[in-house]
Amino acid sequence: MNKLSLIILGAAILVQSILAPALSLFGIIPNILLLAVLIMAGRDTSPFFFIAAFCSGFILDCMGNGPLGAYALLFMLGASVSRQVLRLMDNGTLFMNILVVATSVCLIQISSVFILAGTGMLQDLLGALLFYALPASLYDCALAVILLPLAYKFLPTKQSSGQDKLLHVQLR
Amino acid sequence: MQANVLQMILRYGKQLLFAILVIASVLCINFYARESQTGPLHSFQQQIRQVLSPLLYASSGIVLAEKNIATKADDMLAKPETLTALQEQNEALRQSLAQLEEYRAEAQRLEELLKLKDRYALEGVAARIVGRGSELYSDDLLLDKGSDDGVLLGQAVMGPTGVVGQIIAVNAHSSLLRQLTSRQSGVAVMVQSSKVEGVVRGSLQGLMYLQDVPLDAQIKVGDVLVTSGLGGAYPQGLMVGTVVSVEARQGNAAPKILVSKNDTPSPLQEVFIISTMGSSASGKQDKGKKEANA
């Protein structure tokens, strides 16, 4: 993992806890940490980025009242899958990045509602999908459309650090 | 043999770690869902929230700053000469007036809380709403009083005119209020006039519904709902809300009864966290009625 990713994720945790409640729209708080993880998943080429995604999700779990491990799992799977999709399509255009991040955001928000329902913390599944997952996904997608071009401009796709490369070679 | 195992671990280290984290997450979710509110995972989550509570305080400051910026933006849209004249006119008075207005509003709110406290013979602690909970999709509110001030988990919270919710998490210097309109809220109530009992539940849309009432019960628009005291979560006789619509359904299905909330807590408003209730409010009201009749 490169240091820049860790700094950005650290900053995203602070923004999520301090700034995000102030950005709530109709009671929906944006999931800035999720966006940061998905954006960095496409920019950071380290094979161990999923650990950072897991830790970010776990911190978000700790900050809320939902089940511990839910966002950790979803962040890790989301980051890994979106990275694989980008790699398989071999298409690094901004549009494709936005498409992948937006799709991942929607799937993660919907999955989080299903996990809540599965653990018995949510009774009205349809209502949660309509009133929580859908608006939250739209809000996050709108933010992704703003943030991704900035990331594209200012955060070059960096190769993983020497230490990571060495570890990767050792593992291979 | 051992060397082979070690080599395999090294080769598939990434996949192995990924699988371990997936399994750990799933187990974590499973244990969290099964354990009680005092279980180790819930306690751990609460400890972390306690550590992060200063950040939540900071977020409430940002909300205030945001309001100030919005006011400034409104000022910028006004005509410059008008704005200057108004600014000169108001400059001397603005600070003191704002301060006095704040004191007056605060005094009024506290007076209403005191009246409420006297009316229901409540014991507890007054707290101020200082921010929102950080959980996504929730309208929980952060209060500035915690376990050091005697706040306990599950205590009922009242606004100036009635019940507003319940304490769901307590830290040393702060606590989290779950509003009645929250999807996870439920309060046992009775109709004040007919004594019909039911449960008021919150919903995803932020509306409250009266449910579990007997099918033959006559519920009318305007009926006042008070807590029944069943379940022990809320003391008996506290005002919850008023019935605003009764929508009949086909067949024998129970009608859909919409309840308007009695009070809407807002940031920096004071609320009262109830620890004990001296005597039944309904008893007091009955006594009051008898005195009035006499």
Short mmCIF file of C-alpha atoms in Angstrom, two decimals:
data_model
loop_
_atom_site.label_atom_id
_atom_site.label_comp_id
_atom_site.label_asym_id
_atom_site.label_seq_id
_atom_site.Cartn_x
_atom_site.Cartn_y
_atom_site.Cartn_z
CA MET A 1 0.00 0.00 0.00
CA ASN A 2 1.36 3.42 -0.79
CA LYS A 3 1.45 6.11 1.85
CA LEU A 4 -0.81 8.41 -0.15
CA SER A 5 -3.65 5.87 0.05
CA LEU A 6 -3.28 5.61 3.80
CA ILE A 7 -3.23 9.40 4.19
CA ILE A 8 -6.33 9.77 2.00
CA LEU A 9 -8.21 7.03 3.85
CA GLY A 10 -7.19 8.59 7.20
CA ALA A 11 -8.45 11.96 6.03
CA ALA A 12 -11.65 10.32 4.76
CA ILE A 13 -12.28 8.83 8.21
CA LEU A 14 -11.99 12.30 9.75
CA VAL A 15 -14.22 13.83 7.07
CA GLN A 16 -16.78 11.04 7.55
CA SER A 17 -17.00 11.62 11.30
CA ILE A 18 -16.75 15.42 11.34
CA LEU A 19 -18.02 16.80 8.05
CA ALA A 20 -20.40 14.15 6.73
CA PRO A 21 -23.17 14.77 9.34
CA ALA A 22 -23.15 18.43 8.26
CA LEU A 23 -23.61 17.37 4.62
CA SER A 24 -26.70 15.29 5.31
CA LEU A 25 -29.48 15.77 2.78
CA PHE A 26 -33.03 14.78 3.79
CA GLY A 27 -31.50 12.76 6.64
CA ILE A 28 -29.10 10.87 4.35
CA ILE A 29 -25.46 11.14 5.40
CA PRO A 30 -23.01 10.67 2.52
CA ASN A 31 -20.64 7.72 2.79
CA ILE A 32 -17.43 9.57 1.98
CA LEU A 33 -15.26 6.82 3.39
CA LEU A 34 -16.79 4.32 0.95
CA LEU A 35 -16.11 6.68 -1.95
CA ALA A 36 -12.52 7.15 -0.81
CA VAL A 37 -12.00 3.39 -0.62
CA LEU A 38 -13.53 2.75 -4.05
CA ILE A 39 -11.66 5.62 -5.69
CA MET A 40 -8.35 4.57 -4.16
CA ALA A 41 -9.01 0.94 -5.13
CA GLY A 42 -8.76 2.08 -8.73
CA ARG A 43 -5.69 4.25 -8.16
CA ASP A 44 -3.59 2.18 -5.73
CA THR A 45 -2.10 -0.91 -7.35
CA SER A 46 -0.93 -2.58 -4.15
CA PRO A 47 -2.12 -6.21 -3.88
CA PHE A 48 -2.84 -5.66 -0.18
CA PHE A 49 -5.16 -2.69 -0.57
CA PHE A 50 -8.05 -4.87 0.60
CA ILE A 51 -6.62 -4.74 4.14
CA ALA A 52 -6.92 -0.94 4.14
CA ALA A 53 -10.47 -1.29 2.79
CA PHE A 54 -11.31 -3.78 5.53
CA CYS A 55 -9.90 -1.50 8.25
CA SER A 56 -11.78 1.53 6.87
CA GLY A 57 -15.05 -0.43 6.86
CA PHE A 58 -14.43 -1.70 10.37
CA ILE A 59 -13.87 1.84 11.64
CA LEU A 60 -17.16 2.92 10.01
CA ASP A 61 -18.86 -0.04 11.71
CA CYS A 62 -17.46 1.09 15.06
CA MET A 63 -18.75 4.63 14.51
CA GLY A 64 -22.34 3.51 13.88
CA ASN A 65 -24.90 1.29 15.54
CA GLY A 66 -24.98 -1.37 12.84
CA PRO A 67 -23.47 -4.85 13.08
CA LEU A 68 -19.69 -4.91 13.46
CA GLY A 69 -18.03 -6.34 10.39
CA ALA A 70 -20.76 -5.48 7.86
CA TYR A 71 -19.10 -2.50 6.24
CA ALA A 72 -15.67 -4.10 6.74
CA LEU A 73 -16.81 -7.04 4.61
CA LEU A 74 -18.58 -4.91 2.02
CA PHE A 75 -15.74 -2.41 1.68
CA MET A 76 -13.21 -5.20 1.22
CA LEU A 77 -15.33 -7.07 -1.32
CA GLY A 78 -16.32 -3.84 -3.09
CA ALA A 79 -12.74 -2.62 -3.39
CA SER A 80 -11.48 -6.00 -4.62
CA VAL A 81 -14.29 -6.56 -7.13
CA SER A 82 -14.19 -3.03 -8.56
CA ARG A 83 -10.42 -3.29 -8.98
CA GLN A 84 -10.74 -6.66 -10.72
CA VAL A 85 -13.45 -5.31 -13.03
CA LEU A 86 -11.28 -2.33 -13.98
CA ARG A 87 -8.32 -4.62 -14.54
CA LEU A 88 -10.30 -7.11 -16.66
CA MET A 89 -11.81 -4.41 -18.83
CA ASP A 90 -8.41 -2.83 -19.22
CA ASN A 91 -10.12 0.51 -19.68
CA GLY A 92 -8.76 3.26 -17.46
CA THR A 93 -10.97 6.05 -18.76
CA LEU A 94 -12.68 8.40 -16.35
CA PHE A 95 -16.13 7.34 -17.55
CA MET A 96 -15.38 3.69 -16.87
CA ASN A 97 -14.06 4.55 -13.40
CA ILE A 98 -17.21 6.51 -12.61
CA LEU A 99 -19.37 3.66 -13.89
CA VAL A 100 -17.57 1.06 -11.79
CA VAL A 101 -17.56 3.22 -8.64
CA ALA A 102 -21.25 4.11 -9.05
CA THR A 103 -22.22 0.47 -9.56
CA SER A 104 -20.14 -0.59 -6.56
CA VAL A 105 -21.70 2.13 -4.39
CA CYS A 106 -25.21 0.99 -5.33
CA LEU A 107 -24.43 -2.67 -4.71
CA ILE A 108 -22.74 -1.95 -1.36
CA GLN A 109 -25.62 0.24 -0.14
CA ILE A 110 -28.17 -2.38 -1.16
CA SER A 111 -26.09 -5.15 0.41
CA SER A 112 -25.78 -3.21 3.66
CA VAL A 113 -29.58 -2.98 3.85
CA PHE A 114 -29.84 -6.74 3.23
CA ILE A 115 -27.29 -7.41 6.00
CA LEU A 116 -29.27 -5.19 8.39
CA ALA A 117 -32.44 -7.07 7.47
CA GLY A 118 -30.66 -10.41 7.81
CA THR A 119 -29.47 -9.60 11.31
CA GLY A 120 -32.98 -8.61 12.36
CA MET A 121 -32.11 -4.92 12.82
CA LEU A 122 -34.47 -3.87 10.03
CA GLN A 123 -38.05 -4.99 9.51
CA ASP A 124 -39.18 -3.06 6.44
CA LEU A 125 -36.80 -4.25 3.73
CA LEU A 126 -38.60 -2.65 0.80
CA GLY A 127 -38.93 0.65 2.61
CA ALA A 128 -35.25 0.58 3.54
CA LEU A 129 -34.29 -0.03 -0.07
CA LEU A 130 -36.54 2.78 -1.28
CA PHE A 131 -35.90 5.34 1.43
CA TYR A 132 -32.32 4.53 2.45
CA ALA A 133 -30.36 2.59 -0.12
CA LEU A 134 -31.68 4.38 -3.20
CA PRO A 135 -31.25 8.01 -2.05
CA ALA A 136 -27.95 7.20 -0.33
CA SER A 137 -26.66 5.57 -3.52
CA LEU A 138 -27.75 8.55 -5.61
CA TYR A 139 -26.11 10.98 -3.20
CA ASP A 140 -22.88 8.99 -3.14
CA CYS A 141 -22.91 8.64 -6.95
CA ALA A 142 -23.30 12.42 -7.28
CA LEU A 143 -20.31 12.90 -4.99
CA ALA A 144 -18.37 10.29 -6.96
CA VAL A 145 -18.99 12.26 -10.15
CA ILE A 146 -17.42 15.29 -8.43
CA LEU A 147 -14.57 13.52 -6.65
CA LEU A 148 -13.41 11.06 -9.32
CA PRO A 149 -12.30 13.68 -11.88
CA LEU A 150 -10.32 15.35 -9.09
CA ALA A 151 -8.73 12.04 -8.16
CA TYR A 152 -8.07 11.38 -11.81
CA LYS A 153 -6.31 14.73 -12.13
CA PHE A 154 -4.37 14.84 -8.89
CA LEU A 155 -3.79 11.21 -7.96
CA PRO A 156 -1.79 9.35 -10.57
CA THR A 157 -2.08 5.56 -10.64
CA LYS A 158 0.98 4.80 -8.57
CA GLN A 159 2.76 1.51 -8.46
CA SER A 160 2.97 -0.05 -5.04
CA SER A 161 5.95 0.81 -2.87
CA GLY A 162 9.21 -1.14 -3.07
CA GLN A 163 8.48 -3.02 0.13
CA ASP A 164 5.11 -4.14 -1.17
CA LYS A 165 6.61 -5.19 -4.48
CA LEU A 166 9.25 -7.23 -2.69
CA LEU A 167 6.60 -8.90 -0.54
CA HIS A 168 4.51 -9.57 -3.62
CA VAL A 169 7.46 -11.14 -5.41
CA GLN A 170 8.22 -13.25 -2.33
CA LEU A 171 4.64 -14.46 -2.19
CA ARG A 172 4.72 -15.39 -5.84
CA MET B 1 6.11 -31.49 4.89
CA GLN B 2 6.33 -28.38 7.04
CA ALA B 3 8.37 -26.67 4.33
CA ASN B 4 5.65 -27.47 1.81
CA VAL B 5 2.95 -26.01 4.04
CA LEU B 6 5.05 -22.89 4.60
CA GLN B 7 5.64 -22.55 0.87
CA MET B 8 1.91 -22.86 0.20
CA ILE B 9 1.15 -20.25 2.81
CA LEU B 10 3.65 -17.90 1.23
CA ARG B 11 2.33 -18.53 -2.25
CA TYR B 12 -1.32 -18.13 -1.40
CA GLY B 13 -0.76 -15.61 1.42
CA LYS B 14 -2.90 -12.89 -0.13
CA GLN B 15 -5.81 -15.19 -0.89
CA LEU B 16 -5.51 -16.75 2.55
CA LEU B 17 -5.55 -13.37 4.28
CA PHE B 18 -8.52 -12.30 2.18
CA ALA B 19 -10.42 -15.46 3.10
CA ILE B 20 -9.57 -15.04 6.79
CA LEU B 21 -10.86 -11.46 6.78
CA VAL B 22 -14.08 -12.50 5.00
CA ILE B 23 -14.68 -15.28 7.51
CA ALA B 24 -13.84 -12.97 10.42
CA SER B 25 -16.33 -10.36 9.14
CA VAL B 26 -19.11 -12.90 8.70
CA LEU B 27 -18.50 -14.35 12.17
CA CYS B 28 -18.39 -10.86 13.62
CA ILE B 29 -21.76 -9.97 12.04
CA ASN B 30 -23.24 -13.25 13.24
CA PHE B 31 -22.04 -12.85 16.83
CA TYR B 32 -23.10 -9.21 16.90
CA ALA B 33 -26.63 -10.10 15.82
CA ARG B 34 -26.92 -12.88 18.39
CA GLU B 35 -25.41 -11.22 21.45
CA SER B 36 -27.23 -8.87 23.83
CA GLN B 37 -26.72 -5.12 24.11
CA THR B 38 -24.13 -5.75 26.83
CA GLY B 39 -22.17 -8.32 24.84
CA PRO B 40 -18.46 -7.93 24.12
CA LEU B 41 -18.87 -6.68 20.53
CA HIS B 42 -21.51 -4.10 21.54
CA SER B 43 -19.26 -2.99 24.44
CA PHE B 44 -16.28 -2.71 22.10
CA GLN B 45 -18.34 -0.64 19.64
CA GLN B 46 -19.45 1.62 22.49
CA GLN B 47 -15.87 2.10 23.68
CA ILE B 48 -14.80 3.14 20.19
CA ARG B 49 -17.72 5.54 19.95
CA GLN B 50 -16.65 7.03 23.26
CA VAL B 51 -13.17 7.60 21.86
CA LEU B 52 -14.66 9.20 18.74
CA SER B 53 -17.20 11.37 20.59
CA PRO B 54 -14.95 14.51 20.44
CA LEU B 55 -15.15 14.25 16.65
CA LEU B 56 -18.94 14.25 16.84
CA TYR B 57 -18.79 17.41 18.95
CA ALA B 58 -16.65 18.93 16.21
CA SER B 59 -19.30 18.00 13.64
CA SER B 60 -21.94 19.95 15.57
CA GLY B 61 -19.64 23.00 15.37
CA ILE B 62 -19.49 22.59 11.61
CA VAL B 63 -23.29 22.51 11.40
CA LEU B 64 -23.37 25.88 13.17
CA ALA B 65 -20.65 27.27 10.90
CA GLU B 66 -22.66 26.07 7.91
CA LYS B 67 -25.67 28.05 9.14
CA ASN B 68 -23.51 31.17 9.49
CA ILE B 69 -22.21 30.76 5.95
CA ALA B 70 -25.78 30.45 4.65
CA THR B 71 -26.67 33.71 6.44
CA LYS B 72 -23.66 35.43 4.88
CA ALA B 73 -24.71 34.19 1.45
CA ASP B 74 -28.18 35.70 1.97
CA ASP B 75 -26.55 39.02 2.93
CA MET B 76 -24.51 39.04 -0.26
CA LEU B 77 -27.66 38.82 -2.37
CA ALA B 78 -29.11 42.02 -0.84
CA LYS B 79 -28.55 45.47 -2.42
CA PRO B 80 -25.27 46.98 -1.19
CA GLU B 81 -26.75 50.36 -0.05
CA THR B 82 -29.60 48.68 1.76
CA LEU B 83 -27.24 46.27 3.37
CA THR B 84 -24.87 49.02 4.54
CA ALA B 85 -27.69 51.06 6.06
CA LEU B 86 -29.07 48.05 7.83
CA GLN B 87 -25.67 47.01 9.05
CA GLU B 88 -25.01 50.48 10.52
CA GLN B 89 -28.41 50.53 12.11
CA ASN B 90 -28.03 47.13 13.60
CA GLU B 91 -24.35 47.13 14.47
CA ALA B 92 -24.74 48.47 18.00
CA LEU B 93 -27.73 46.35 18.84
CA ARG B 94 -26.90 43.13 17.12
CA GLN B 95 -24.61 41.53 19.63
CA SER B 96 -26.57 42.35 22.73
CA LEU B 97 -29.88 41.56 21.04
CA ALA B 98 -28.67 38.22 19.80
CA GLN B 99 -27.33 37.35 23.20
CA LEU B 100 -30.51 38.46 24.95
CA GLU B 101 -32.64 36.63 22.44
CA GLU B 102 -30.64 33.48 23.03
CA TYR B 103 -30.99 33.88 26.80
CA ARG B 104 -34.72 34.49 26.43
CA ALA B 105 -35.23 31.46 24.21
CA GLU B 106 -33.14 29.32 26.51
CA ALA B 107 -34.98 30.58 29.58
CA GLN B 108 -38.30 29.90 27.88
CA ARG B 109 -37.27 26.39 26.95
CA LEU B 110 -35.94 25.70 30.43
CA GLU B 111 -39.10 27.15 31.96
CA GLU B 112 -41.20 24.83 29.83
CA LEU B 113 -39.01 21.92 30.88
CA LEU B 114 -39.38 22.93 34.53
CA LYS B 115 -43.14 23.17 34.17
CA LEU B 116 -43.13 19.74 32.63
CA LYS B 117 -40.91 18.45 35.39
CA ASP B 118 -43.29 19.83 38.05
CA ARG B 119 -46.40 18.65 36.23
CA TYR B 120 -45.22 15.06 36.01
CA ALA B 121 -43.08 15.13 39.20
CA LEU B 122 -40.06 14.09 37.20
CA GLU B 123 -36.56 13.56 38.46
CA GLY B 124 -33.62 13.58 36.10
CA VAL B 125 -31.13 15.73 34.33
CA ALA B 126 -31.49 18.47 31.71
CA ALA B 127 -29.29 18.05 28.66
CA ARG B 128 -28.62 19.95 25.47
CA ILE B 129 -28.67 18.50 21.96
CA VAL B 130 -25.21 19.12 20.58
CA GLY B 131 -25.16 17.17 17.35
CA ARG B 132 -26.28 14.23 15.32
CA GLY B 133 -25.23 10.62 15.64
CA SER B 134 -22.66 9.56 13.08
CA GLU B 135 -24.55 6.48 11.99
CA LEU B 136 -25.65 6.52 8.39
CA TYR B 137 -29.41 6.59 7.82
CA SER B 138 -30.31 7.58 11.35
CA ASP B 139 -31.81 10.62 13.02
CA ASP B 140 -30.26 9.90 16.42
CA LEU B 141 -29.17 12.98 18.35
CA LEU B 142 -26.13 13.54 20.54
CA LEU B 143 -26.73 14.95 24.04
CA ASP B 144 -24.10 16.67 26.18
CA LYS B 145 -24.79 14.65 29.33
CA GLY B 146 -23.45 11.16 29.96
CA SER B 147 -22.96 8.54 32.63
CA ASP B 148 -20.94 10.97 34.77
CA ASP B 149 -24.11 13.06 35.07
CA GLY B 150 -26.23 10.05 36.00
CA VAL B 151 -27.60 9.23 32.57
CA LEU B 152 -28.40 5.54 32.09
CA LEU B 153 -29.13 3.42 29.05
CA GLY B 154 -32.84 3.21 28.23
CA GLN B 155 -33.97 6.34 30.06
CA ALA B 156 -36.85 8.24 28.50
CA VAL B 157 -36.22 11.76 27.22
CA MET B 158 -38.75 14.62 27.17
CA GLY B 159 -38.86 17.83 25.21
CA PRO B 160 -40.80 20.91 26.33
CA THR B 161 -44.16 19.34 25.49
CA GLY B 162 -43.74 15.60 25.60
CA VAL B 163 -41.72 12.47 25.06
CA VAL B 164 -39.14 12.73 22.29
CA GLY B 165 -37.28 9.42 22.61
CA GLN B 166 -35.00 7.20 24.59
CA ILE B 167 -31.29 6.98 25.44
CA ILE B 168 -29.66 4.20 23.40
CA ALA B 169 -25.96 4.73 24.11
CA VAL B 170 -24.15 6.36 27.00
CA ASN B 171 -20.59 7.58 27.26
CA ALA B 172 -18.94 9.38 30.16
CA HIS B 173 -19.84 12.87 28.95
CA SER B 174 -22.37 12.32 26.19
CA SER B 175 -25.27 10.10 25.25
CA LEU B 176 -27.26 9.24 22.15
CA LEU B 177 -30.99 9.93 21.88
CA ARG B 178 -33.10 7.77 19.59
CA GLN B 179 -36.15 9.73 18.50
CA LEU B 180 -39.68 8.31 18.54
CA THR B 181 -39.83 8.70 14.77
CA SER B 182 -36.88 6.36 14.30
CA ARG B 183 -37.64 3.07 12.57
CA GLN B 184 -36.30 1.19 15.60
CA SER B 185 -38.47 3.03 18.14
CA GLY B 186 -41.60 1.73 19.75
CA VAL B 187 -43.56 3.04 22.72
CA ALA B 188 -46.56 1.52 24.49
CA VAL B 189 -49.35 4.11 24.54
CA MET B 190 -53.01 4.52 25.35
CA VAL B 191 -55.61 6.89 24.00
CA GLN B 192 -56.14 9.44 26.76
CA SER B 193 -59.93 9.63 26.36
CA SER B 194 -60.90 6.00 25.72
CA LYS B 195 -57.92 4.26 27.41
CA VAL B 196 -57.50 2.04 24.34
CA GLU B 197 -53.97 0.67 24.34
CA GLY B 198 -51.57 0.27 21.43
CA VAL B 199 -48.01 0.78 20.31
CA VAL B 200 -46.66 3.84 18.50
CA ARG B 201 -43.88 2.89 16.14
CA GLY B 202 -41.55 5.01 14.04
CA SER B 203 -40.97 4.35 10.39
CA LEU B 204 -38.39 4.80 7.68
CA GLN B 205 -40.18 7.89 6.43
CA GLY B 206 -39.92 9.57 9.85
CA LEU B 207 -43.65 9.19 10.50
CA MET B 208 -45.26 7.54 13.53
CA TYR B 209 -48.02 4.95 13.36
CA LEU B 210 -50.34 3.67 16.06
CA GLN B 211 -50.43 -0.11 15.82
CA ASP B 212 -51.61 -3.15 17.74
CA VAL B 213 -54.90 -1.53 18.75
CA PRO B 214 -57.99 -3.75 19.14
CA LEU B 215 -59.95 -4.05 15.88
CA ASP B 216 -63.15 -2.75 17.49
CA ALA B 217 -61.42 0.29 19.02
CA GLN B 218 -62.85 3.65 18.01
CA ILE B 219 -59.86 5.87 17.24
CA LYS B 220 -60.66 9.39 16.04
CA VAL B 221 -58.60 12.16 14.55
CA GLY B 222 -57.49 14.44 17.38
CA ASP B 223 -57.22 11.68 20.00
CA VAL B 224 -54.33 12.39 22.34
CA LEU B 225 -51.89 9.53 23.01
CA VAL B 226 -49.99 9.17 26.26
CA THR B 227 -47.52 6.52 27.40
CA SER B 228 -49.21 3.55 29.07
CA GLY B 229 -46.16 2.52 31.07
CA LEU B 230 -46.31 -1.05 29.77
CA GLY B 231 -42.89 -2.58 29.24
CA GLY B 232 -41.30 -0.18 31.70
CA ALA B 233 -39.30 1.74 29.11
CA TYR B 234 -41.34 4.93 29.50
CA PRO B 235 -43.13 6.16 32.63
CA GLN B 236 -46.92 6.24 32.46
CA GLY B 237 -48.90 9.27 31.37
CA LEU B 238 -46.40 11.22 29.28
CA MET B 239 -47.70 12.95 26.17
CA VAL B 240 -46.60 11.22 22.95
CA GLY B 241 -48.62 12.78 20.13
CA THR B 242 -51.99 13.26 18.47
CA VAL B 243 -53.83 11.12 15.93
CA VAL B 244 -53.89 13.01 12.63
CA SER B 245 -55.40 10.46 10.27
CA VAL B 246 -57.21 7.14 10.45
CA GLU B 247 -57.18 5.28 7.17
CA ALA B 248 -59.57 2.34 7.04
CA ARG B 249 -58.45 -0.78 5.20
CA GLN B 250 -60.34 -3.46 3.37
CA GLY B 251 -61.71 -6.45 5.23
CA ASN B 252 -60.80 -6.98 8.84
CA ALA B 253 -57.36 -5.42 8.56
CA ALA B 254 -56.48 -2.91 11.25
CA PRO B 255 -56.74 0.75 10.16
CA LYS B 256 -53.58 2.72 9.39
CA ILE B 257 -53.38 5.37 12.09
CA LEU B 258 -50.91 8.21 11.61
CA VAL B 259 -49.70 10.07 14.68
CA SER B 260 -48.16 13.53 14.66
CA LYS B 261 -45.22 13.87 16.98
CA ASN B 262 -45.66 16.07 19.95
CA ASP B 263 -42.28 17.71 19.86
CA THR B 264 -39.45 17.95 17.33
CA PRO B 265 -36.05 18.25 19.00
CA SER B 266 -33.58 20.44 17.15
CA PRO B 267 -29.86 21.17 17.62
CA LEU B 268 -28.98 23.19 20.73
CA GLN B 269 -32.43 22.65 22.20
CA GLU B 270 -32.65 21.45 25.80
CA VAL B 271 -34.30 18.18 26.72
CA PHE B 272 -34.97 16.42 29.99
CA ILE B 273 -33.65 12.91 30.65
CA ILE B 274 -36.00 11.19 33.09
CA SER B 275 -34.47 9.07 35.83
CA THR B 276 -37.55 8.63 38.01
CA MET B 277 -41.13 9.79 38.00
CA GLY B 278 -42.49 10.77 41.42
CA SER B 279 -46.10 9.86 40.84
CA SER B 280 -48.27 8.82 37.94
CA ALA B 281 -48.99 11.70 35.65
CA SER B 282 -52.43 10.39 34.88
CA GLY B 283 -53.10 10.23 38.59
CA LYS B 284 -52.14 13.86 38.88
CA GLN B 285 -54.31 14.77 35.95
CA ASP B 286 -57.27 12.90 37.46
CA LYS B 287 -56.66 14.74 40.70
CA GLY B 288 -56.55 18.02 38.81
CA LYS B 289 -59.85 17.20 37.10
CA LYS B 290 -61.47 16.37 40.43
CA GLU B 291 -60.24 19.66 41.87
CA ALA B 292 -61.60 21.52 38.84
CA ASN B 293 -64.99 19.79 39.19
CA ALA B 294 -65.10 20.63 42.88
#
